[in-house]
Short mmCIF file of C-alpha atoms and ligand atoms in Angstrom, two decimals:
data_model
loop_
_atom_site.label_atom_id
_atom_site.label_comp_id
_atom_site.label_asym_id
_atom_site.label_seq_id
_atom_site.Cartn_x
_atom_site.Cartn_y
_atom_site.Cartn_z
CA MET D 1 47.42 53.14 85.14
CA SER D 2 46.49 52.45 81.32
CA VAL D 3 45.86 49.42 79.91
CA VAL D 4 46.93 48.14 76.22
CA VAL D 5 45.41 45.75 74.44
CA VAL D 6 45.68 44.02 71.50
CA GLY D 7 43.07 41.50 69.23
CA THR D 8 40.03 41.68 67.62
CA VAL D 9 38.06 43.73 67.28
CA ALA D 10 35.05 42.68 64.88
CA PHE D 11 31.88 42.07 63.69
CA ASP D 12 30.08 38.95 65.17
CA SER D 13 26.89 36.68 64.12
CA ILE D 14 26.02 35.06 66.62
CA GLU D 15 23.06 31.86 67.41
CA THR D 16 22.42 30.73 71.51
CA PRO D 17 19.46 28.60 72.03
CA SER D 18 18.59 32.09 72.91
CA GLY D 19 18.42 33.54 69.28
CA PHE D 20 20.97 35.33 67.05
CA ALA D 21 22.02 38.40 66.70
CA GLU D 22 23.69 39.26 63.16
CA ARG D 23 26.80 41.45 62.69
CA VAL D 24 27.40 42.36 66.06
CA LEU D 25 29.69 44.20 67.55
CA GLY D 26 31.77 42.06 69.12
CA GLY D 27 36.23 40.68 68.89
CA SER D 28 38.70 40.01 71.59
CA ALA D 29 39.62 43.66 71.91
CA SER D 30 36.26 45.19 71.95
CA TYR D 31 34.66 43.14 75.01
CA PHE D 32 38.21 42.99 76.29
CA ALA D 33 38.34 47.37 76.61
CA VAL D 34 34.64 47.43 77.21
CA ALA D 35 34.51 45.13 80.97
CA ALA D 36 38.38 47.26 81.29
CA SER D 37 37.11 50.58 81.19
CA PHE D 38 35.39 50.28 84.34
CA PHE D 39 38.32 50.43 86.51
CA SER D 40 40.80 51.95 84.07
CA PRO D 41 41.76 53.59 80.88
CA VAL D 42 41.73 51.65 78.28
CA LYS D 43 44.09 52.13 74.39
CA ILE D 44 43.79 49.34 71.28
CA VAL D 45 45.88 48.38 69.45
CA GLY D 46 44.03 46.92 66.37
CA VAL D 47 42.45 46.85 63.23
CA ILE D 48 38.80 47.66 61.41
CA GLY D 49 38.11 48.06 57.64
CA GLU D 50 36.30 50.37 55.93
CA ASP D 51 32.91 49.27 56.92
CA PHE D 52 33.48 49.87 59.45
CA PRO D 53 30.61 51.96 61.47
CA GLU D 54 31.22 55.39 63.02
CA GLU D 55 28.42 54.50 65.69
CA HIS D 56 30.18 51.18 67.45
CA LEU D 57 33.74 54.03 67.61
CA ALA D 58 31.10 55.58 69.65
CA ILE D 59 31.10 52.99 72.20
CA PHE D 60 34.50 52.61 72.70
CA SER D 61 34.52 56.57 73.31
CA ARG D 62 32.07 56.98 75.64
CA HIS D 63 34.08 54.77 77.56
CA GLY D 64 37.69 56.91 77.36
CA VAL D 65 38.75 53.95 75.82
CA ASP D 66 41.88 55.48 73.46
CA LEU D 67 41.38 54.82 69.75
CA GLU D 68 44.46 55.80 68.28
CA GLY D 69 46.27 52.64 67.91
CA LEU D 70 42.65 51.24 65.78
CA ARG D 71 44.14 51.54 62.69
CA ARG D 72 41.17 51.77 59.78
CA GLU D 73 42.60 49.73 56.15
CA ASN D 74 41.04 48.90 53.05
CA GLY D 75 39.08 45.77 53.13
CA GLU D 76 36.49 43.89 55.54
CA THR D 77 36.20 44.07 59.50
CA PHE D 78 37.21 40.65 60.46
CA HIS D 79 33.79 38.58 61.03
CA TRP D 80 33.41 35.04 62.83
CA ARG D 81 29.76 33.28 62.72
CA GLY D 82 29.45 30.99 66.16
CA ARG D 83 27.28 29.09 66.84
CA TYR D 84 26.42 27.45 70.99
CA HIS D 85 25.06 23.97 71.76
CA GLU D 86 22.38 24.04 74.15
CA ASP D 87 25.16 23.23 76.85
CA LEU D 88 26.83 26.53 76.22
CA ASN D 89 29.63 26.04 77.52
CA VAL D 90 30.15 24.36 73.77
CA ARG D 91 30.67 26.18 70.71
CA ASP D 92 31.24 25.42 67.24
CA THR D 93 32.53 28.46 64.81
CA VAL D 94 30.52 28.53 61.30
CA GLU D 95 32.75 30.44 59.24
CA LEU D 96 35.63 33.06 59.99
CA HIS D 97 36.96 35.65 58.26
CA LEU D 98 40.09 37.32 58.95
CA ASN D 99 40.03 39.85 55.91
CA VAL D 100 42.15 43.04 57.22
CA LEU D 101 43.45 41.00 59.81
CA ALA D 102 45.37 39.09 57.12
CA GLY D 103 48.89 40.48 57.23
CA PHE D 104 48.57 42.96 59.55
CA ARG D 105 51.70 44.56 61.50
CA PRO D 106 50.53 46.04 64.83
CA ARG D 107 52.87 49.12 65.33
CA LEU D 108 52.08 51.02 68.58
CA PRO D 109 51.71 55.03 68.72
CA GLU D 110 54.40 57.03 70.96
CA SER D 111 51.76 57.36 73.10
CA TYR D 112 50.93 53.42 74.02
CA ARG D 113 54.25 52.27 74.46
CA ASP D 114 55.16 53.59 78.20
CA ALA D 115 51.75 51.30 79.32
CA GLU D 116 52.57 49.13 82.29
CA TYR D 117 50.04 46.79 81.93
CA VAL D 118 49.07 44.71 78.67
CA PHE D 119 46.89 42.50 77.38
CA LEU D 120 47.34 40.16 74.45
CA GLY D 121 44.09 39.54 73.15
CA ASN D 122 43.94 36.16 71.02
CA ILE D 123 45.44 36.75 68.01
CA ASP D 124 48.15 35.29 65.63
CA PRO D 125 51.14 34.67 68.79
CA VAL D 126 53.93 37.15 66.04
CA MET D 127 51.39 40.12 66.41
CA GLN D 128 50.85 39.59 69.87
CA MET D 129 55.26 39.04 69.95
CA GLU D 130 55.05 42.90 67.91
CA VAL D 131 53.74 44.75 70.05
CA LEU D 132 55.57 43.23 73.58
CA ASN D 133 58.19 44.18 71.37
CA GLN D 134 56.94 47.72 70.58
CA LEU D 135 56.84 48.44 75.16
CA ARG D 136 59.20 50.00 77.70
CA ARG D 137 57.87 49.41 81.12
CA ILE D 138 55.81 46.51 81.22
CA ARG D 139 55.17 45.58 84.74
CA LEU D 140 52.50 42.41 84.25
CA VAL D 141 51.57 40.90 80.79
CA ALA D 142 48.55 38.52 80.52
CA CYS D 143 47.55 37.01 77.65
CA ASP D 144 44.66 34.67 75.91
CA THR D 145 45.38 32.10 72.63
CA MET D 146 42.72 29.81 71.21
CA ASP D 147 42.87 25.55 69.59
CA HIS D 148 43.76 27.42 66.82
CA TRP D 149 47.03 29.40 67.71
CA ILE D 150 47.92 26.15 69.98
CA GLN D 151 47.76 24.21 67.02
CA GLY D 152 49.38 26.04 63.96
CA SER D 153 51.61 28.55 65.36
CA GLY D 154 53.37 26.61 67.86
CA ASP D 155 56.75 27.86 68.26
CA GLU D 156 55.68 30.62 68.74
CA LEU D 157 53.67 30.97 71.18
CA ARG D 158 56.03 28.83 73.13
CA ARG D 159 58.14 32.38 72.85
CA VAL D 160 55.34 34.35 73.92
CA MET D 161 55.20 32.87 76.97
CA GLY D 162 57.81 32.97 77.50
CA LYS D 163 57.95 36.82 78.24
CA ILE D 164 54.72 36.96 80.00
CA GLY D 165 53.43 37.07 83.35
CA MET D 166 49.79 35.31 82.68
CA LEU D 167 48.15 32.94 80.83
CA ILE D 168 44.31 33.52 80.39
CA ILE D 169 43.33 30.73 79.05
CA ASN D 170 40.01 28.00 78.26
CA ASP D 171 39.63 24.72 80.05
CA SER D 172 40.00 22.71 77.25
CA GLU D 173 43.32 24.73 75.62
CA ALA D 174 44.96 23.64 78.88
CA ARG D 175 45.09 20.51 77.70
CA LEU D 176 45.27 21.33 74.26
CA LEU D 177 48.43 23.22 75.65
CA SER D 178 49.66 20.74 78.26
CA GLY D 179 49.12 17.96 76.84
CA GLU D 180 47.87 16.90 80.61
CA HIS D 181 43.73 15.89 80.94
CA ASN D 182 43.95 16.46 84.09
CA ILE D 183 43.42 20.72 84.99
CA VAL D 184 45.66 20.91 87.87
CA ARG D 185 48.34 18.99 86.38
CA ALA D 186 47.98 20.95 82.80
CA ALA D 187 47.90 24.35 84.99
CA ARG D 188 51.64 23.00 86.58
CA ALA D 189 52.97 22.06 83.74
CA ILE D 190 51.79 25.20 81.82
CA LEU D 191 53.29 27.10 85.10
CA LYS D 192 56.84 25.51 83.55
CA MET D 193 56.67 26.98 80.30
CA GLY D 194 56.95 30.58 81.83
CA PRO D 195 53.86 32.39 83.15
CA LYS D 196 53.78 33.15 86.76
CA VAL D 197 50.53 32.80 86.92
CA VAL D 198 47.69 30.48 85.28
CA LEU D 199 43.70 31.75 85.09
CA ILE D 200 41.51 28.37 83.72
CA LYS D 201 38.53 29.98 82.77
CA ARG D 202 35.74 27.33 83.03
CA GLY D 203 32.39 29.03 81.78
CA GLU D 204 29.20 28.54 84.33
CA TYR D 205 31.71 26.95 86.50
CA GLY D 206 34.17 29.67 87.35
CA VAL D 207 37.73 30.27 87.26
CA LEU D 208 40.70 28.43 88.63
CA GLN D 209 43.34 30.56 89.27
CA PHE D 210 47.22 28.34 90.00
CA SER D 211 50.63 30.09 90.93
CA ASP D 212 53.98 27.99 92.61
CA SER D 213 52.30 29.03 95.99
CA SER D 214 48.39 28.90 94.98
CA MET D 215 45.68 28.13 93.90
CA PHE D 216 41.95 29.84 93.86
CA ALA D 217 38.89 29.03 92.44
CA THR D 218 35.43 30.82 92.38
CA PRO D 219 32.23 29.87 91.12
CA ALA D 220 30.79 31.73 88.04
CA TYR D 221 28.26 34.00 89.24
CA PRO D 222 24.94 31.82 89.14
CA LEU D 223 22.02 33.86 86.56
CA GLU D 224 18.82 32.00 85.06
CA GLU D 225 19.39 32.61 81.76
CA VAL D 226 22.54 32.91 79.97
CA PHE D 227 21.49 34.96 76.32
CA ASP D 228 24.61 34.50 75.38
CA PRO D 229 28.01 33.53 75.93
CA THR D 230 30.09 34.91 73.56
CA GLY D 231 33.13 37.62 74.92
CA ALA D 232 32.55 36.56 78.89
CA GLY D 233 35.74 35.44 78.27
CA ASP D 234 37.22 38.32 77.06
CA SER D 235 35.18 40.03 80.13
CA PHE D 236 36.70 38.55 82.79
CA ALA D 237 39.92 39.45 81.39
CA GLY D 238 39.00 43.11 81.11
CA GLY D 239 37.41 43.07 84.67
CA PHE D 240 40.39 41.55 86.11
CA LEU D 241 43.41 43.32 84.15
CA GLY D 242 41.54 46.85 84.55
CA HIS D 243 41.10 45.91 87.62
CA LEU D 244 44.11 45.36 88.47
CA ALA D 245 46.07 48.02 87.19
CA ARG D 246 43.71 50.58 89.14
CA SER D 247 45.10 48.57 92.61
CA ARG D 248 48.61 47.50 91.00
CA ASP D 249 48.28 45.07 93.69
CA HIS D 250 49.74 41.98 93.16
CA SER D 251 49.81 40.23 96.73
CA GLN D 252 47.24 36.91 96.45
CA SER D 253 44.43 38.87 97.84
CA GLY D 254 44.95 41.92 95.44
CA LEU D 255 44.57 39.17 92.24
CA ARG D 256 41.70 37.47 94.01
CA ARG D 257 40.08 40.20 94.51
CA ALA D 258 40.82 41.54 90.90
CA ILE D 259 39.38 38.16 89.53
CA VAL D 260 36.27 38.27 90.36
CA TYR D 261 35.83 42.25 89.73
CA GLY D 262 36.58 39.93 86.44
CA SER D 263 33.98 37.39 86.83
CA VAL D 264 31.18 40.38 87.74
CA VAL D 265 31.98 41.77 84.59
CA ALA D 266 31.83 38.55 82.70
CA SER D 267 28.67 37.30 84.44
CA PHE D 268 26.93 41.05 82.96
CA THR D 269 27.79 40.21 79.66
CA VAL D 270 26.55 37.04 78.83
CA GLU D 271 22.87 38.84 80.28
CA ASP D 272 22.86 40.39 76.71
CA PHE D 273 23.45 39.63 73.44
CA GLY D 274 26.99 40.98 72.01
CA LEU D 275 28.50 43.98 74.06
CA LYS D 276 24.33 45.18 74.63
CA ARG D 277 24.72 45.13 78.79
CA LEU D 278 28.16 45.95 78.88
CA THR D 279 27.40 48.87 77.17
CA ASN D 280 24.87 49.56 79.24
CA LEU D 281 26.16 49.43 83.08
CA SER D 282 26.83 51.36 85.74
CA LEU D 283 30.24 50.98 88.34
CA ALA D 284 27.04 50.90 91.13
CA GLU D 285 26.10 47.84 88.99
CA ILE D 286 28.99 46.04 89.66
CA GLU D 287 29.93 47.05 92.61
CA GLU D 288 26.40 45.61 94.37
CA ARG D 289 27.39 42.37 92.39
CA TYR D 290 30.47 42.67 93.34
CA ARG D 291 29.21 42.07 97.28
CA ARG D 292 26.52 39.73 96.21
CA PHE D 293 29.11 37.65 95.47
CA THR D 294 31.23 37.95 98.54
CA ASP D 295 28.20 36.74 100.36
CA LEU D 296 27.45 33.96 97.82
CA THR D 297 31.29 32.52 98.68
CA ASN D 298 31.68 33.25 101.80
CA PHE D 299 31.35 30.08 104.34
CA HIS D 300 32.51 31.69 107.50
CA THR D 301 29.33 33.46 109.19
P1 AMP A 401 35.18 35.12 74.29
O1 AMP A 401 34.22 34.64 74.13
O2 AMP A 401 35.55 35.34 75.06
O3 AMP A 401 35.98 33.65 73.74
O4 AMP A 401 35.82 35.67 72.72
C1 AMP A 401 34.98 35.58 71.83
C2 AMP A 401 35.25 36.22 70.36
O5 AMP A 401 36.41 36.23 70.31
C3 AMP A 401 34.37 37.17 69.04
O6 AMP A 401 33.72 38.37 69.76
C4 AMP A 401 35.01 37.09 68.35
O7 AMP A 401 35.20 37.70 67.61
C5 AMP A 401 36.83 36.66 68.53
N1 AMP A 401 37.56 36.05 68.17
C6 AMP A 401 36.19 34.59 67.28
N2 AMP A 401 37.77 33.11 66.78
C7 AMP A 401 38.39 34.62 66.87
C8 AMP A 401 39.74 34.09 66.56
N3 AMP A 401 40.10 32.84 65.32
N4 AMP A 401 40.59 34.57 66.55
C9 AMP A 401 40.90 36.29 67.58
N5 AMP A 401 39.39 36.59 67.77
C10 AMP A 401 38.54 35.66 67.74
#
């Protein structure tokens, strides 16, 4: 079952305590697409500039990602520069150039419109809504957002929230969106805004899942070294939704398995800069770490 993703396809310049990378392939849609492609076919909606190289497009093609909805416009590609603190859960945006993303109007090719699984990556909620309005057979919509949109486009975001099944969001953003500091209260408040399920990402501390009737917690897979946390959240979302689109099992245990697959994929992403590790990853490695993860969290023995 195909997954449609809308989000940024970017050049990222990243500085972490382990080193730096200049203008590497990044963006929420890029991480999501490669992560989800291990489980399901993916279709990208997004925009790139004239400067976007063929070798980056080849990475998507190698992962079978459909690029018909990725438009090339005159101008430069979206560029983000970020710097991480010693505490890798904290990062600063040093530069943000929207470039061709400014004024982008997503238009879905006919071949995308019957997709049942959708990820609205972190972009302007107006664009997220435009994508939703073009889909005919939605089974599940998951959505991400960030402080910038919560503060600047609250009304539009509220409208999107009324139409989605799941929100996948950072803990600090969940607090900002709900006005509640306690994370359980924050999740309860967000559930009242529309989504049936809220997934709260807590960086190296893992993920919490809330619905009206259930709660589930997983750690992040413990690693000795994290090189670059960029894209962990989008890789989590990709592994999660990609797996769910494959299994089509929306039961509580199906959701839990998908959450662990998402966490496993994200744990690979942070092992190297940008998309490097994800693009050298095999399904066998994912399955092996999934087994280790099961072992790690098993207390029934
Ligand atoms: P994550 O680390 O999963 O939260 O996402 C990192 C990705 O988000 C990077 O590859 C950036 O290109 C992208 N990004 C950073 N700032 C923004 C923004 N304001 N809007 C959309 N995407 C962004």
